[in-house]
Amino acid sequence: MMKARKSRIAITLAVATALLGSVAGVVTAQDNELVIFDWSGYEAPEFHPGYVAKYGQSPTFTFFGDEDEAFEKMRAGFKTDLAHPCSQSVVKWREAGLLQPLDTSKITGWNDLNPGIMAMKNLATDASGVAWFMPWDWGNTLLTYNSEKVPAEDIKSLKILADPKYKDRISLPDNVDDAYALGSLAIGLKDWTAMTDEQFKQASDFLREVHKNVRLYWTDNTDIVQALSGGEIDLAWAWNDAAVQSALAGAPIKNTRDTEEGQSTWVCGYVLLKDAPGSTEKAYDFLNSINTPEVASFLLSDWGYGHADSKSMATIDPAVVKAQGYGDVEKFVDKTLFQSPVPAELKQKMIEEFEKIKAGY
C-alpha cells in the first residue's frame, strides 16, 4: 500500500510539473467541475470511491502546506469548491467570509457524525445552528520515534526533543498550530485558548531549544514518512499516519501517547467555499462518498485516523480500532491539548514567532 501511495504522489508531481505552477501548489487535474483544496495525500481514490464510481474519475485536487497558507491564497482570489481545514481554522475562515453554509439535508451521514465532535463549541455549527463544517478525520500530533535507535526511557517526555544528543535527528511539522501545540504541552498547558504572554514566551523558548536539533521541518506525510523510514531522523512530532505508513513500509517506527505531557488532538473536515465555481451537486456527492464504512476502514488502517462518522466506525473490527489507539476514548483524550480556535491576535503572534524560530532567531 505504501508503494502504491508513493506511485500516486510521483504521478501527481509529474502532472503538476507538466501542467503548471499553480498559485495553490501542485495539482492533480481530473474532473474540473469539482476542485478541492486539500492536504497532500487525500487525493487517493480510496478516500472517495463512490465519487469515482459515479463520475469515472476523481475531482481535481490542489494542495496546501498548512491552513494559514491556504487562507491567504483564498483571500488573494484563489477559487476552489471544497477545502479541508481543521478545527483551529474553521472560525477564522468563516468570519473572513470565505465560506457558505452547508445544506445538511444533502449530506447522507450528517446525523451519524460523532456526537462528541459535533458538540465542540463553534465548530461544525455556529451559535444559531447553521452548519459550516463537516467533520471527517480526527487524530493526533504525537511523539514518533525509531524504536531501534531511541531507548524506551527517552520517549517518556516531550522534552527529549530538545535534548542536545539528538541534534540533527529531529523533525517538526512546518505548521504553526502543531508547533505551538507541542510548545504548550511541553510547559504543561492543555488549553491554549487563554495562553498568557508569559506562557507564550515559555512555549516559544522551548521551540527554540528544539530548533537547535531540527534536521528538517516536514510539510506533508511524504516528507516525514521518507525521513523516518529512510533513517534520516530518529524522533519527530508527527501525525498518526507517519508511524502507520512507515510501519507499512517495513520501518521500525512507532508513536506514543504515553509521554508525561500528553499529545495534541485535532479534528479536520470539509467546507464549501462561498464563491465555489464548480458543481454544487458534485460537491455534495463527494461529501457523501467520503462518509462510508469502506472509507472509514481505509482511513483508520492505512492512516491511523479516526473517522467522524460513528456509524461507519462501528462497522470496523474492534481489534483494528484498538490497535490504532481508538478503543478507549477516555484514554485517547487524557492529557490532550485540543487544537481549538485561538484568538486572532494570539494566532498572529504564533505565526510571526514561529517564522523567527525557524530562521534561528
mmCIF file of C-alpha atoms in Angstrom:
data_model
loop_
_atom_site.group_PDB
_atom_site.id
_atom_site.type_symbol
_atom_site.label_atom_id
_atom_site.label_comp_id
_atom_site.label_asym_id
_atom_site.label_seq_id
_atom_site.Cartn_x
_atom_site.Cartn_y
_atom_site.Cartn_z
ATOM 1 C CA MET A 1 0.000 0.000 0.000
ATOM 2 C CA MET A 2 2.865 2.358 0.737
ATOM 3 C CA LYS A 3 4.387 1.726 -2.695
ATOM 4 C CA ALA A 4 1.053 2.464 -4.315
ATOM 5 C CA ARG A 5 0.783 5.746 -2.440
ATOM 6 C CA LYS A 6 4.320 6.776 -3.421
ATOM 7 C CA SER A 7 3.486 5.996 -7.033
ATOM 8 C CA ARG A 8 0.426 8.213 -6.880
ATOM 9 C CA ILE A 9 2.480 11.028 -5.389
ATOM 10 C CA ALA A 10 5.092 10.642 -8.103
ATOM 11 C CA ILE A 11 2.387 10.813 -10.759
ATOM 12 C CA THR A 12 0.923 13.871 -9.056
ATOM 13 C CA LEU A 13 4.246 15.678 -9.178
ATOM 14 C CA ALA A 14 4.775 14.712 -12.813
ATOM 15 C CA VAL A 15 1.357 16.045 -13.768
ATOM 16 C CA ALA A 16 1.963 19.251 -11.822
ATOM 17 C CA THR A 17 5.322 19.820 -13.470
ATOM 18 C CA ALA A 18 3.848 19.285 -16.910
ATOM 19 C CA LEU A 19 0.741 21.350 -16.394
ATOM 20 C CA LEU A 20 1.532 24.439 -14.373
ATOM 21 C CA GLY A 21 2.973 26.259 -11.461
ATOM 22 C CA SER A 22 -0.374 26.798 -9.742
ATOM 23 C CA VAL A 23 -0.905 29.632 -7.269
ATOM 24 C CA ALA A 24 -2.088 26.970 -4.852
ATOM 25 C CA GLY A 25 0.589 24.310 -5.241
ATOM 26 C CA VAL A 26 0.706 21.121 -7.252
ATOM 27 C CA VAL A 27 -2.428 19.921 -8.994
ATOM 28 C CA THR A 28 -3.969 16.569 -9.886
ATOM 29 C CA ALA A 29 -6.248 17.589 -12.745
ATOM 30 C CA GLN A 30 -9.160 15.251 -13.347
ATOM 31 C CA ASP A 31 -12.829 16.282 -13.020
ATOM 32 C CA ASN A 32 -12.613 20.051 -13.466
ATOM 33 C CA GLU A 33 -16.221 20.553 -12.351
ATOM 34 C CA LEU A 34 -15.104 19.967 -8.751
ATOM 35 C CA VAL A 35 -11.894 21.456 -7.331
ATOM 36 C CA ILE A 36 -10.771 20.511 -3.821
ATOM 37 C CA PHE A 37 -8.094 22.426 -1.879
ATOM 38 C CA ASP A 38 -6.529 19.803 0.357
ATOM 39 C CA TRP A 39 -3.561 18.357 2.201
ATOM 40 C CA SER A 40 -1.298 16.221 0.005
ATOM 41 C CA GLY A 41 -2.244 12.558 0.070
ATOM 42 C CA TYR A 42 -6.010 12.980 0.355
ATOM 43 C CA GLU A 43 -6.352 12.777 -3.413
ATOM 44 C CA ALA A 44 -6.087 8.964 -3.083
ATOM 45 C CA PRO A 45 -9.178 7.448 -4.775
ATOM 46 C CA GLU A 46 -9.607 5.106 -1.787
ATOM 47 C CA PHE A 47 -10.958 8.141 0.075
ATOM 48 C CA HIS A 48 -13.812 8.762 -2.387
ATOM 49 C CA PRO A 49 -14.606 5.526 -4.238
ATOM 50 C CA GLY A 50 -18.277 6.383 -4.611
ATOM 51 C CA TYR A 51 -17.404 9.590 -6.472
ATOM 52 C CA VAL A 52 -15.122 7.697 -8.859
ATOM 53 C CA ALA A 53 -17.799 5.041 -9.395
ATOM 54 C CA LYS A 54 -20.381 7.688 -10.317
ATOM 55 C CA TYR A 55 -18.256 10.017 -12.452
ATOM 56 C CA GLY A 56 -15.455 7.762 -13.682
ATOM 57 C CA GLN A 57 -12.706 9.949 -12.241
ATOM 58 C CA SER A 58 -11.610 11.826 -9.118
ATOM 59 C CA PRO A 59 -12.151 15.549 -8.580
ATOM 60 C CA THR A 60 -9.288 17.942 -9.319
ATOM 61 C CA PHE A 61 -7.109 18.425 -6.236
ATOM 62 C CA THR A 62 -4.825 21.322 -5.376
ATOM 63 C CA PHE A 63 -2.661 21.268 -2.271
ATOM 64 C CA PHE A 64 -1.598 23.500 0.608
ATOM 65 C CA GLY A 65 1.110 23.028 3.214
ATOM 66 C CA ASP A 66 -0.867 24.486 6.131
ATOM 67 C CA GLU A 67 -4.162 26.245 6.697
ATOM 68 C CA ASP A 68 -2.696 29.722 7.064
ATOM 69 C CA GLU A 69 -1.141 29.375 3.617
ATOM 70 C CA ALA A 70 -4.495 28.192 2.264
ATOM 71 C CA PHE A 71 -6.318 31.066 3.962
ATOM 72 C CA GLU A 72 -4.049 33.707 2.448
ATOM 73 C CA LYS A 73 -4.275 32.214 -1.046
ATOM 74 C CA MET A 74 -8.073 32.095 -0.955
ATOM 75 C CA ARG A 75 -8.244 35.655 0.372
ATOM 76 C CA ALA A 76 -5.991 36.656 -2.538
ATOM 77 C CA GLY A 77 -8.522 35.261 -5.009
ATOM 78 C CA PHE A 78 -7.794 31.569 -5.498
ATOM 79 C CA LYS A 79 -11.070 29.792 -6.313
ATOM 80 C CA THR A 80 -11.997 26.302 -5.161
ATOM 81 C CA ASP A 81 -15.187 24.424 -4.358
ATOM 82 C CA LEU A 82 -14.308 22.465 -1.229
ATOM 83 C CA ALA A 83 -11.414 22.761 1.217
ATOM 84 C CA HIS A 84 -10.123 20.676 4.113
ATOM 85 C CA PRO A 85 -9.317 22.829 7.171
ATOM 86 C CA CYS A 86 -9.034 21.685 10.776
ATOM 87 C CA SER A 87 -10.726 22.702 13.995
ATOM 88 C CA GLN A 88 -8.454 25.621 14.834
ATOM 89 C CA SER A 89 -9.111 27.375 11.483
ATOM 90 C CA VAL A 90 -12.828 26.985 10.807
ATOM 91 C CA VAL A 91 -13.972 30.073 12.726
ATOM 92 C CA LYS A 92 -11.261 32.226 11.136
ATOM 93 C CA TRP A 93 -12.254 31.147 7.633
ATOM 94 C CA ARG A 94 -15.937 31.631 8.360
ATOM 95 C CA GLU A 95 -15.510 35.085 9.891
ATOM 96 C CA ALA A 96 -13.408 36.145 6.891
ATOM 97 C CA GLY A 97 -16.407 35.465 4.664
ATOM 98 C CA LEU A 98 -14.772 32.610 2.736
ATOM 99 C CA LEU A 99 -17.466 30.003 3.405
ATOM 100 C CA GLN A 100 -21.086 29.315 2.602
ATOM 101 C CA PRO A 101 -23.376 27.246 4.850
ATOM 102 C CA LEU A 102 -23.752 23.547 4.232
ATOM 103 C CA ASP A 103 -27.136 22.097 3.273
ATOM 104 C CA THR A 104 -27.126 19.194 5.711
ATOM 105 C CA SER A 105 -30.191 17.652 4.058
ATOM 106 C CA LYS A 106 -27.859 16.765 1.158
ATOM 107 C CA ILE A 107 -25.289 15.051 3.409
ATOM 108 C CA THR A 108 -26.430 11.474 3.907
ATOM 109 C CA GLY A 109 -24.443 10.744 7.062
ATOM 110 C CA TRP A 110 -24.853 14.068 8.821
ATOM 111 C CA ASN A 111 -26.884 12.632 11.702
ATOM 112 C CA ASP A 112 -24.315 9.849 12.193
ATOM 113 C CA LEU A 113 -21.415 12.199 12.908
ATOM 114 C CA ASN A 114 -19.683 11.662 16.253
ATOM 115 C CA PRO A 115 -21.743 13.383 18.996
ATOM 116 C CA GLY A 116 -18.646 14.384 20.954
ATOM 117 C CA ILE A 117 -17.105 16.098 17.934
ATOM 118 C CA MET A 118 -20.395 17.722 16.947
ATOM 119 C CA ALA A 119 -20.721 19.110 20.475
ATOM 120 C CA MET A 120 -17.452 21.024 20.196
ATOM 121 C CA LYS A 121 -18.362 24.686 20.571
ATOM 122 C CA ASN A 122 -18.433 26.784 17.413
ATOM 123 C CA LEU A 123 -17.024 24.047 15.188
ATOM 124 C CA ALA A 124 -19.486 22.245 12.901
ATOM 125 C CA THR A 125 -22.259 24.745 13.575
ATOM 126 C CA ASP A 126 -22.385 28.323 14.804
ATOM 127 C CA ALA A 127 -24.386 29.636 17.762
ATOM 128 C CA SER A 128 -27.535 29.853 15.646
ATOM 129 C CA GLY A 129 -27.260 26.254 14.499
ATOM 130 C CA VAL A 130 -26.144 26.949 10.926
ATOM 131 C CA ALA A 131 -23.732 24.279 9.654
ATOM 132 C CA TRP A 132 -20.440 25.402 8.105
ATOM 133 C CA PHE A 133 -18.128 22.415 8.524
ATOM 134 C CA MET A 134 -18.447 18.660 8.090
ATOM 135 C CA PRO A 135 -16.041 16.905 10.492
ATOM 136 C CA TRP A 136 -14.390 13.961 8.791
ATOM 137 C CA ASP A 137 -10.949 12.890 10.069
ATOM 138 C CA TRP A 138 -9.570 13.234 13.568
ATOM 139 C CA GLY A 139 -6.372 12.207 15.243
ATOM 140 C CA ASN A 140 -3.235 13.376 16.961
ATOM 141 C CA THR A 141 0.098 15.033 16.664
ATOM 142 C CA LEU A 142 2.327 12.979 18.942
ATOM 143 C CA LEU A 143 5.866 11.808 19.651
ATOM 144 C CA THR A 144 7.026 9.475 16.879
ATOM 145 C CA TYR A 145 10.302 7.576 17.011
ATOM 146 C CA ASN A 146 12.602 4.910 15.603
ATOM 147 C CA SER A 147 12.200 2.069 18.073
ATOM 148 C CA GLU A 148 15.612 0.602 17.177
ATOM 149 C CA LYS A 149 17.515 3.816 17.839
ATOM 150 C CA VAL A 150 15.594 5.590 20.612
ATOM 151 C CA PRO A 151 15.625 3.889 24.043
ATOM 152 C CA ALA A 152 12.383 3.474 25.963
ATOM 153 C CA GLU A 153 13.391 5.943 28.673
ATOM 154 C CA ASP A 154 13.736 8.706 26.073
ATOM 155 C CA ILE A 155 10.119 8.593 24.950
ATOM 156 C CA LYS A 156 8.675 9.318 28.372
ATOM 157 C CA SER A 157 8.744 13.105 27.891
ATOM 158 C CA LEU A 158 8.341 15.536 25.009
ATOM 159 C CA LYS A 159 11.353 17.374 26.385
ATOM 160 C CA ILE A 160 13.562 14.744 24.728
ATOM 161 C CA LEU A 161 13.074 16.701 21.508
ATOM 162 C CA ALA A 162 15.261 19.452 22.994
ATOM 163 C CA ASP A 163 17.997 17.086 24.226
ATOM 164 C CA PRO A 164 21.316 18.002 22.513
ATOM 165 C CA LYS A 165 22.160 14.331 21.984
ATOM 166 C CA TYR A 166 19.521 14.294 19.221
ATOM 167 C CA LYS A 167 21.000 17.227 17.325
ATOM 168 C CA ASP A 168 20.154 16.940 13.622
ATOM 169 C CA ARG A 169 17.984 13.868 14.344
ATOM 170 C CA ILE A 170 14.676 15.681 14.951
ATOM 171 C CA SER A 171 11.824 16.736 12.642
ATOM 172 C CA LEU A 172 8.951 19.096 13.417
ATOM 173 C CA PRO A 173 5.967 19.992 11.243
ATOM 174 C CA ASP A 174 6.235 23.232 9.289
ATOM 175 C CA ASN A 175 2.862 24.071 10.783
ATOM 176 C CA VAL A 176 2.321 26.756 13.386
ATOM 177 C CA ASP A 177 -0.613 25.010 15.088
ATOM 178 C CA ASP A 178 1.218 21.728 15.604
ATOM 179 C CA ALA A 179 4.357 23.573 16.702
ATOM 180 C CA TYR A 180 2.601 25.598 19.379
ATOM 181 C CA ALA A 181 0.592 22.558 20.467
ATOM 182 C CA LEU A 182 3.987 20.988 21.217
ATOM 183 C CA GLY A 183 5.288 24.103 22.935
ATOM 184 C CA SER A 184 2.128 24.393 25.023
ATOM 185 C CA LEU A 185 2.195 20.771 26.149
ATOM 186 C CA ALA A 186 5.889 20.986 26.995
ATOM 187 C CA ILE A 187 5.187 23.752 29.532
ATOM 188 C CA GLY A 188 2.192 21.898 30.994
ATOM 189 C CA LEU A 189 -0.533 23.855 29.202
ATOM 190 C CA LYS A 190 -3.557 21.859 27.974
ATOM 191 C CA ASP A 191 -5.796 24.789 26.989
ATOM 192 C CA TRP A 192 -4.040 27.219 24.702
ATOM 193 C CA THR A 193 -7.064 29.470 24.136
ATOM 194 C CA ALA A 194 -6.208 31.596 27.191
ATOM 195 C CA MET A 195 -2.428 31.490 26.859
ATOM 196 C CA THR A 196 -0.756 34.336 28.785
ATOM 197 C CA ASP A 197 2.150 36.365 27.470
ATOM 198 C CA GLU A 198 4.485 34.552 29.854
ATOM 199 C CA GLN A 199 3.220 31.134 28.719
ATOM 200 C CA PHE A 200 3.627 32.194 25.097
ATOM 201 C CA LYS A 201 7.245 33.117 25.814
ATOM 202 C CA GLN A 202 7.871 29.816 27.609
ATOM 203 C CA ALA A 203 6.361 27.799 24.749
ATOM 204 C CA SER A 204 8.375 29.785 22.201
ATOM 205 C CA ASP A 205 11.573 29.309 24.206
ATOM 206 C CA PHE A 206 11.038 25.543 24.192
ATOM 207 C CA LEU A 207 10.528 25.547 20.422
ATOM 208 C CA ARG A 208 13.773 27.494 20.061
ATOM 209 C CA GLU A 209 15.599 24.806 22.003
ATOM 210 C CA VAL A 210 14.073 22.095 19.816
ATOM 211 C CA HIS A 211 15.007 24.076 16.696
ATOM 212 C CA LYS A 212 18.673 23.551 17.549
ATOM 213 C CA ASN A 213 18.137 19.817 16.977
ATOM 214 C CA VAL A 214 15.882 20.028 13.921
ATOM 215 C CA ARG A 215 17.192 18.465 10.741
ATOM 216 C CA LEU A 216 14.092 19.288 8.738
ATOM 217 C CA TYR A 217 10.638 20.821 9.060
ATOM 218 C CA TRP A 218 8.259 18.482 7.263
ATOM 219 C CA THR A 219 5.363 19.807 5.187
ATOM 220 C CA ASP A 220 3.384 16.678 4.263
ATOM 221 C CA ASN A 221 3.140 12.993 5.067
ATOM 222 C CA THR A 222 5.518 12.048 2.244
ATOM 223 C CA ASP A 223 8.298 14.175 3.759
ATOM 224 C CA ILE A 224 8.049 12.765 7.243
ATOM 225 C CA VAL A 225 7.483 9.129 6.233
ATOM 226 C CA GLN A 226 10.534 9.189 3.972
ATOM 227 C CA ALA A 227 12.671 10.885 6.638
ATOM 228 C CA LEU A 228 11.661 8.349 9.297
ATOM 229 C CA SER A 229 11.692 5.258 7.090
ATOM 230 C CA GLY A 230 14.986 6.220 5.471
ATOM 231 C CA GLY A 231 16.746 6.721 8.806
ATOM 232 C CA GLU A 232 17.354 10.427 8.249
ATOM 233 C CA ILE A 233 15.772 11.256 11.616
ATOM 234 C CA ASP A 234 15.084 9.357 14.831
ATOM 235 C CA LEU A 235 12.417 11.476 16.552
ATOM 236 C CA ALA A 236 9.544 13.579 15.270
ATOM 237 C CA TRP A 237 6.455 15.461 16.316
ATOM 238 C CA ALA A 238 4.092 13.999 13.738
ATOM 239 C CA TRP A 239 0.578 12.912 12.847
ATOM 240 C CA ASN A 240 -0.667 9.353 13.355
ATOM 241 C CA ASP A 241 -0.106 8.409 9.715
ATOM 242 C CA ALA A 242 3.675 8.878 9.936
ATOM 243 C CA ALA A 243 4.103 5.774 12.106
ATOM 244 C CA VAL A 244 1.360 3.800 10.371
ATOM 245 C CA GLN A 245 2.719 4.342 6.867
ATOM 246 C CA SER A 246 6.339 3.891 7.938
ATOM 247 C CA ALA A 247 5.401 0.563 9.508
ATOM 248 C CA LEU A 248 3.621 -0.474 6.297
ATOM 249 C CA ALA A 249 6.912 0.218 4.532
ATOM 250 C CA GLY A 250 8.676 -2.112 6.964
ATOM 251 C CA ALA A 251 10.421 0.547 9.071
ATOM 252 C CA PRO A 252 10.656 0.249 12.912
ATOM 253 C CA ILE A 253 8.727 3.472 13.508
ATOM 254 C CA LYS A 254 6.245 3.827 16.364
ATOM 255 C CA ASN A 255 4.429 6.601 18.183
ATOM 256 C CA THR A 256 3.381 7.033 21.782
ATOM 257 C CA ARG A 257 0.503 8.655 23.624
ATOM 258 C CA ASP A 258 2.129 7.961 26.974
ATOM 259 C CA THR A 259 4.528 10.870 27.414
ATOM 260 C CA GLU A 260 4.283 12.793 30.686
ATOM 261 C CA GLU A 261 2.913 15.849 28.881
ATOM 262 C CA GLY A 262 0.483 14.090 26.545
ATOM 263 C CA GLN A 263 -0.485 14.658 22.945
ATOM 264 C CA SER A 264 -2.346 17.076 20.727
ATOM 265 C CA THR A 265 -5.727 16.202 19.229
ATOM 266 C CA TRP A 266 -7.325 17.793 16.179
ATOM 267 C CA VAL A 267 -10.441 17.407 14.053
ATOM 268 C CA CYS A 268 -10.416 18.172 10.337
ATOM 269 C CA GLY A 269 -13.158 18.155 7.738
ATOM 270 C CA TYR A 270 -14.618 19.840 4.687
ATOM 271 C CA VAL A 271 -16.124 23.251 3.999
ATOM 272 C CA LEU A 272 -17.919 24.666 0.969
ATOM 273 C CA LEU A 273 -16.432 27.905 -0.318
ATOM 274 C CA LYS A 274 -18.629 30.979 -0.775
ATOM 275 C CA ASP A 275 -17.710 31.601 -4.398
ATOM 276 C CA ALA A 276 -17.357 27.936 -5.384
ATOM 277 C CA PRO A 277 -17.156 27.950 -9.200
ATOM 278 C CA GLY A 278 -17.879 24.273 -9.818
ATOM 279 C CA SER A 279 -20.794 21.882 -9.462
ATOM 280 C CA THR A 280 -22.630 22.021 -6.152
ATOM 281 C CA GLU A 281 -24.192 18.637 -6.899
ATOM 282 C CA LYS A 282 -20.734 17.096 -7.285
ATOM 283 C CA ALA A 283 -19.548 18.784 -4.085
ATOM 284 C CA TYR A 284 -22.265 17.021 -2.088
ATOM 285 C CA ASP A 285 -21.658 13.771 -3.958
ATOM 286 C CA PHE A 286 -18.035 13.991 -2.830
ATOM 287 C CA LEU A 287 -19.012 14.654 0.795
ATOM 288 C CA ASN A 288 -21.301 11.635 0.740
ATOM 289 C CA SER A 289 -18.654 9.454 -0.911
ATOM 290 C CA ILE A 290 -16.190 10.005 1.949
ATOM 291 C CA ASN A 291 -18.692 9.042 4.681
ATOM 292 C CA THR A 292 -18.848 5.276 4.231
ATOM 293 C CA PRO A 293 -17.663 2.209 6.182
ATOM 294 C CA GLU A 294 -15.200 1.384 3.383
ATOM 295 C CA VAL A 295 -13.560 4.799 3.645
ATOM 296 C CA ALA A 296 -13.567 4.744 7.460
ATOM 297 C CA SER A 297 -11.730 1.407 7.393
ATOM 298 C CA PHE A 298 -9.097 2.716 4.953
ATOM 299 C CA LEU A 299 -8.637 5.936 6.924
ATOM 300 C CA LEU A 300 -8.071 4.030 10.168
ATOM 301 C CA SER A 301 -5.980 1.102 8.947
ATOM 302 C CA ASP A 302 -3.783 2.932 6.423
ATOM 303 C CA TRP A 303 -3.532 6.369 8.017
ATOM 304 C CA GLY A 304 -4.252 5.773 11.690
ATOM 305 C CA TYR A 305 -7.010 8.406 11.838
ATOM 306 C CA GLY A 306 -10.469 8.164 13.321
ATOM 307 C CA HIS A 307 -13.483 8.803 11.089
ATOM 308 C CA ALA A 308 -16.100 11.272 12.319
ATOM 309 C CA ASP A 309 -18.940 9.048 11.098
ATOM 310 C CA SER A 310 -19.695 6.975 14.203
ATOM 311 C CA LYS A 311 -21.919 4.567 12.281
ATOM 312 C CA SER A 312 -19.103 3.787 9.842
ATOM 313 C CA MET A 313 -16.534 3.461 12.643
ATOM 314 C CA ALA A 314 -18.806 0.946 14.374
ATOM 315 C CA THR A 315 -18.501 -1.409 11.391
ATOM 316 C CA ILE A 316 -14.708 -1.781 11.775
ATOM 317 C CA ASP A 317 -13.177 -4.782 13.519
ATOM 318 C CA PRO A 318 -12.790 -3.753 17.193
ATOM 319 C CA ALA A 319 -9.286 -5.257 17.200
ATOM 320 C CA VAL A 320 -8.239 -2.840 14.449
ATOM 321 C CA VAL A 321 -9.796 0.082 16.307
ATOM 322 C CA LYS A 322 -7.964 -0.890 19.479
ATOM 323 C CA ALA A 323 -4.659 -1.425 17.651
ATOM 324 C CA GLN A 324 -4.783 2.126 16.324
ATOM 325 C CA GLY A 325 -5.435 3.554 19.791
ATOM 326 C CA TYR A 326 -9.122 4.431 19.444
ATOM 327 C CA GLY A 327 -10.504 1.619 21.577
ATOM 328 C CA ASP A 328 -10.509 3.586 24.845
ATOM 329 C CA VAL A 329 -11.788 7.087 24.110
ATOM 330 C CA GLU A 330 -11.194 8.247 27.689
ATOM 331 C CA LYS A 331 -7.526 7.299 27.444
ATOM 332 C CA PHE A 332 -7.370 8.819 23.979
ATOM 333 C CA VAL A 333 -8.376 12.259 25.230
ATOM 334 C CA ASP A 334 -6.443 12.036 28.515
ATOM 335 C CA LYS A 335 -3.641 14.593 28.775
ATOM 336 C CA THR A 336 -4.529 16.036 25.388
ATOM 337 C CA LEU A 337 -4.461 19.554 24.040
ATOM 338 C CA PHE A 338 -7.390 20.050 21.675
ATOM 339 C CA GLN A 339 -6.459 22.277 18.773
ATOM 340 C CA SER A 340 -9.469 24.530 19.224
ATOM 341 C CA PRO A 341 -9.598 28.028 17.703
ATOM 342 C CA VAL A 342 -7.390 30.608 19.437
ATOM 343 C CA PRO A 343 -7.992 34.375 19.468
ATOM 344 C CA ALA A 344 -6.899 36.064 16.232
ATOM 345 C CA GLU A 345 -4.286 38.219 17.972
ATOM 346 C CA LEU A 346 -2.664 35.190 19.612
ATOM 347 C CA LYS A 347 -2.704 33.227 16.350
ATOM 348 C CA GLN A 348 -0.923 36.067 14.568
ATOM 349 C CA LYS A 349 1.716 36.160 17.322
ATOM 350 C CA MET A 350 2.245 32.436 16.874
ATOM 351 C CA ILE A 351 2.651 32.798 13.120
ATOM 352 C CA GLU A 352 5.182 35.614 13.400
ATOM 353 C CA GLU A 353 7.166 33.983 16.204
ATOM 354 C CA PHE A 354 7.316 30.589 14.506
ATOM 355 C CA GLU A 355 8.852 32.180 11.410
ATOM 356 C CA LYS A 356 11.539 33.732 13.625
ATOM 357 C CA ILE A 357 12.196 30.418 15.354
ATOM 358 C CA LYS A 358 12.629 28.559 12.061
ATOM 359 C CA ALA A 359 15.004 31.265 10.891
ATOM 360 C CA GLY A 360 17.127 30.792 14.008
ATOM 361 C CA TYR A 361 16.134 33.976 15.820
#
